[in-house]
Amino acid sequence: MATQPTDQDFDSPSLNVEGEKRLPADITTFLSKAAEDEQAEFSQSPWGSPATLTARAPYHAASGRVCRRIDVSTPASGSLVGIACQHENTWHWVRNVTR
């Protein structure tokens, strides 16, 4: 199982929007442009390195923001499913309220 990222794994050492954590710029760019089920590998990521991310279909959350489920896979830690939501042209790792 891929490890849950900690505060120091993200672009900003501080928490951002209501406790959410801002994702690095390269991952934000990928999530903004990726087609449904598109994969990309990142040499550095909050979940370990390298990491393969699969962006699932974008959807509108109850908050009104665009969100996507992302599947994360790392050689050392395995896999993890999470949610990222867009906020002011950046993507944030958010708490999954359904798991």
XYZ file of N, CA and C in Angstrom:
297
model
N 0.845 -1.171 0.000
C 0.000 0.000 0.000
C 0.890 1.232 0.000
N 0.656 2.155 -0.904
C 1.425 3.400 -0.927
C 1.157 4.163 0.362
N 2.139 4.894 0.814
C 1.987 5.612 2.069
C 1.202 6.898 1.879
N 0.427 7.253 2.890
C -0.269 8.533 2.864
C 0.782 9.624 2.981
N 0.722 10.653 2.158
C 1.717 11.712 2.226
C 1.598 12.526 3.512
N 2.725 13.070 3.944
C 2.746 13.945 5.111
C 2.843 15.392 4.648
N 2.708 16.334 5.567
C 2.771 17.754 5.211
C 4.052 18.099 4.469
N 5.193 17.546 4.870
C 6.449 17.912 4.231
C 6.604 17.331 2.830
N 5.724 16.441 2.413
C 5.790 15.861 1.079
C 5.181 16.767 0.010
N 4.520 17.823 0.406
C 3.817 18.679 -0.534
C 4.603 19.938 -0.832
N 4.158 20.676 -1.890
C 4.796 21.932 -2.298
C 4.983 22.879 -1.127
N 3.952 23.059 -0.369
C 3.984 23.989 0.750
C 4.041 23.190 2.040
N 4.890 23.564 2.984
C 4.949 22.826 4.235
C 3.710 23.030 5.093
N 2.887 23.988 4.731
C 1.697 24.254 5.531
C 0.464 23.656 4.874
N -0.560 23.510 5.663
C -1.835 23.078 5.118
C -2.424 24.232 4.332
N -3.181 23.917 3.307
C -3.729 24.948 2.444
C -5.219 25.126 2.704
N -6.038 24.821 1.739
C -7.478 25.036 1.813
C -8.095 24.092 2.841
N -8.573 24.632 3.940
C -9.300 23.859 4.951
C -8.646 22.520 5.254
N -7.353 22.505 5.480
C -6.655 21.280 5.833
C -6.228 20.427 4.658
N -6.538 20.843 3.444
C -6.105 20.113 2.259
C -4.653 20.454 1.959
N -4.006 19.611 1.184
C -2.594 19.824 0.885
C -2.400 20.034 -0.611
N -1.715 21.105 -0.963
C -1.492 21.438 -2.375
C -0.522 20.440 -2.997
N -0.883 19.954 -4.184
C -0.027 19.022 -4.909
C 1.038 19.781 -5.695
N 2.175 19.136 -5.972
C 3.247 19.787 -6.740
C 2.767 20.225 -8.126
N 3.468 21.200 -8.692
C 3.075 21.808 -9.971
C 2.970 20.792 -11.099
N 3.901 19.834 -11.190
C 3.841 18.871 -12.293
C 2.627 17.958 -12.181
N 2.238 17.613 -10.971
C 1.048 16.777 -10.781
C -0.211 17.603 -11.037
N -0.213 18.867 -10.625
C -1.332 19.769 -10.918
C -1.549 19.889 -12.424
N -0.473 20.065 -13.179
C -0.581 20.166 -14.639
C -1.168 18.890 -15.221
N -0.687 17.745 -14.758
C -1.203 16.463 -15.234
C -2.699 16.344 -14.948
N -3.119 16.615 -13.715
C -4.529 16.470 -13.357
C -5.423 17.440 -14.125
N -4.908 18.596 -14.470
C -5.691 19.585 -15.222
C -5.917 19.174 -16.669
N -4.976 18.421 -17.238
C -5.028 18.108 -18.669
C -5.321 16.649 -19.000
N -5.222 15.756 -18.037
C -5.317 14.323 -18.309
C -6.714 13.905 -18.760
N -6.735 12.997 -19.719
C -7.984 12.357 -20.124
C -8.353 11.317 -19.062
N -9.597 10.878 -19.071
C -10.021 9.843 -18.136
C -9.140 8.602 -18.279
N -8.677 8.073 -17.165
C -7.843 6.870 -17.073
C -6.439 7.047 -17.641
N -6.028 8.280 -17.879
C -4.660 8.526 -18.356
C -3.676 8.338 -17.205
N -2.518 7.763 -17.536
C -1.467 7.526 -16.546
C -0.246 8.371 -16.850
N 0.478 8.703 -15.782
C 1.756 9.399 -15.926
C 2.651 8.974 -14.776
N 3.949 8.936 -15.039
C 4.915 8.599 -13.994
C 5.641 9.864 -13.571
N 5.850 10.001 -12.269
C 6.533 11.154 -11.696
C 7.744 10.671 -10.915
N 8.890 11.270 -11.201
C 10.121 10.852 -10.521
C 10.101 11.250 -9.048
N 9.378 12.307 -8.714
C 9.204 12.753 -7.329
C 7.714 12.928 -7.070
N 7.259 12.467 -5.914
C 5.851 12.654 -5.571
C 5.699 12.633 -4.058
N 4.579 13.145 -3.553
C 4.324 13.093 -2.111
C 4.146 11.670 -1.580
N 3.911 10.705 -2.458
C 3.640 9.332 -2.048
C 4.853 8.426 -2.129
N 5.958 8.919 -2.603
C 7.154 8.110 -2.818
C 7.613 8.273 -4.253
N 8.806 7.812 -4.515
C 9.393 8.030 -5.837
C 10.003 6.747 -6.371
N 9.777 6.476 -7.650
C 8.827 7.138 -8.548
C 7.396 6.716 -8.219
N 6.451 7.423 -8.794
C 5.038 7.102 -8.592
C 4.313 7.187 -9.927
N 3.416 6.237 -10.150
C 2.547 6.273 -11.316
C 1.165 6.694 -10.847
N 0.629 7.739 -11.470
C -0.705 8.228 -11.138
C -1.646 7.933 -12.291
N -2.842 7.485 -11.964
C -3.909 7.312 -12.939
C -5.020 8.273 -12.551
N -5.353 9.182 -13.461
C -6.401 10.179 -13.216
C -7.734 9.623 -13.710
N -8.669 9.485 -12.821
C -10.005 9.023 -13.203
C -10.837 10.218 -13.675
N -12.047 9.967 -14.077
C -12.906 11.012 -14.662
C -13.129 12.164 -13.687
N -13.028 13.396 -14.181
C -13.341 14.539 -13.320
C -14.846 14.584 -13.030
N -15.189 15.124 -11.862
C -16.600 15.279 -11.499
C -16.750 16.542 -10.651
N -17.965 17.028 -10.555
C -18.244 18.201 -9.720
C -18.689 17.712 -8.344
N -17.926 18.075 -7.332
C -18.239 17.692 -5.955
C -19.348 18.589 -5.408
N -19.907 18.198 -4.282
C -20.944 19.002 -3.637
C -20.436 20.400 -3.297
N -19.130 20.534 -3.120
C -18.522 21.839 -2.825
C -18.531 22.763 -4.037
N -18.851 22.208 -5.219
C -18.832 22.983 -6.449
C -17.507 22.904 -7.188
N -16.514 22.277 -6.571
C -15.203 22.172 -7.208
C -15.130 20.942 -8.105
N -14.206 20.990 -9.056
C -13.914 19.831 -9.896
C -12.944 18.948 -9.117
N -13.265 17.664 -9.028
C -12.421 16.700 -8.321
C -12.169 15.500 -9.216
N -11.172 14.720 -8.857
C -10.866 13.476 -9.566
C -10.387 12.452 -8.558
N -10.778 11.213 -8.769
C -10.143 10.127 -8.031
C -8.804 9.889 -8.699
N -7.775 9.668 -7.904
C -6.476 9.321 -8.469
C -5.982 8.046 -7.816
N -5.488 7.164 -8.658
C -4.869 5.933 -8.191
C -3.369 6.155 -8.236
N -2.704 5.868 -7.126
C -1.266 6.079 -7.000
C -0.604 4.730 -6.796
N 0.468 4.495 -7.537
C 1.222 3.251 -7.405
C 2.706 3.579 -7.313
N 3.363 3.003 -6.303
C 4.810 3.163 -6.162
C 5.435 1.788 -6.020
N 6.648 1.585 -6.557
C 7.291 0.275 -6.463
C 7.510 -0.173 -5.018
N 7.871 0.740 -4.163
C 8.200 0.371 -2.789
C 6.978 0.165 -1.904
N 5.910 0.921 -2.155
C 4.789 0.930 -1.218
C 3.493 0.338 -1.742
N 3.391 0.076 -3.022
C 2.160 -0.480 -3.558
C 1.205 0.583 -4.056
N -0.102 0.416 -3.738
C -1.097 1.317 -4.323
C -1.950 2.006 -3.267
N -2.540 3.112 -3.695
C -3.373 3.950 -2.847
C -4.388 4.641 -3.741
N -5.605 4.800 -3.258
C -6.634 5.551 -3.978
C -6.924 6.804 -3.173
N -6.988 7.940 -3.860
C -7.260 9.194 -3.173
C -8.090 10.123 -4.032
N -8.376 11.281 -3.476
C -9.171 12.296 -4.161
C -8.361 13.587 -4.215
N -8.392 14.233 -5.375
C -7.786 15.556 -5.528
C -8.856 16.487 -6.083
N -8.881 17.719 -5.572
C -9.847 18.713 -6.038
C -9.119 19.974 -6.460
N -9.691 20.637 -7.460
C -9.096 21.849 -8.003
C -9.560 23.057 -7.191
N -8.610 23.930 -6.900
C -8.908 25.167 -6.182
C -7.976 26.247 -6.698
N -8.546 27.264 -7.339
C -7.766 28.388 -7.862
C -6.554 27.939 -8.683
N -6.802 27.130 -9.692
C -5.782 26.669 -10.644
C -4.727 25.742 -10.060
N -4.934 25.233 -8.864
C -4.050 24.206 -8.318
C -4.913 23.034 -7.873
N -4.290 21.902 -7.701
C -4.993 20.708 -7.231
C -4.520 20.397 -5.826
N -5.460 19.937 -4.996
C -5.184 19.652 -3.594
C -5.599 18.222 -3.268
N -4.769 17.554 -2.481
C -5.087 16.233 -1.939
C -6.107 16.466 -0.838
N -7.272 15.818 -0.929
C -8.339 16.058 0.043
C -8.690 14.774 0.776
N -9.315 14.954 1.914
C -9.752 13.811 2.713
C -10.895 13.120 1.979
N -10.808 11.823 1.865
C -11.851 11.043 1.212
C -12.935 10.754 2.240
N -14.096 11.369 2.079
C -15.155 11.229 3.080
C -15.947 9.937 2.940
N -15.731 9.177 1.886
C -16.505 7.949 1.690
C -15.742 6.701 2.084
N -14.507 6.832 2.543
C -13.723 5.648 2.923
C -13.339 5.712 4.361
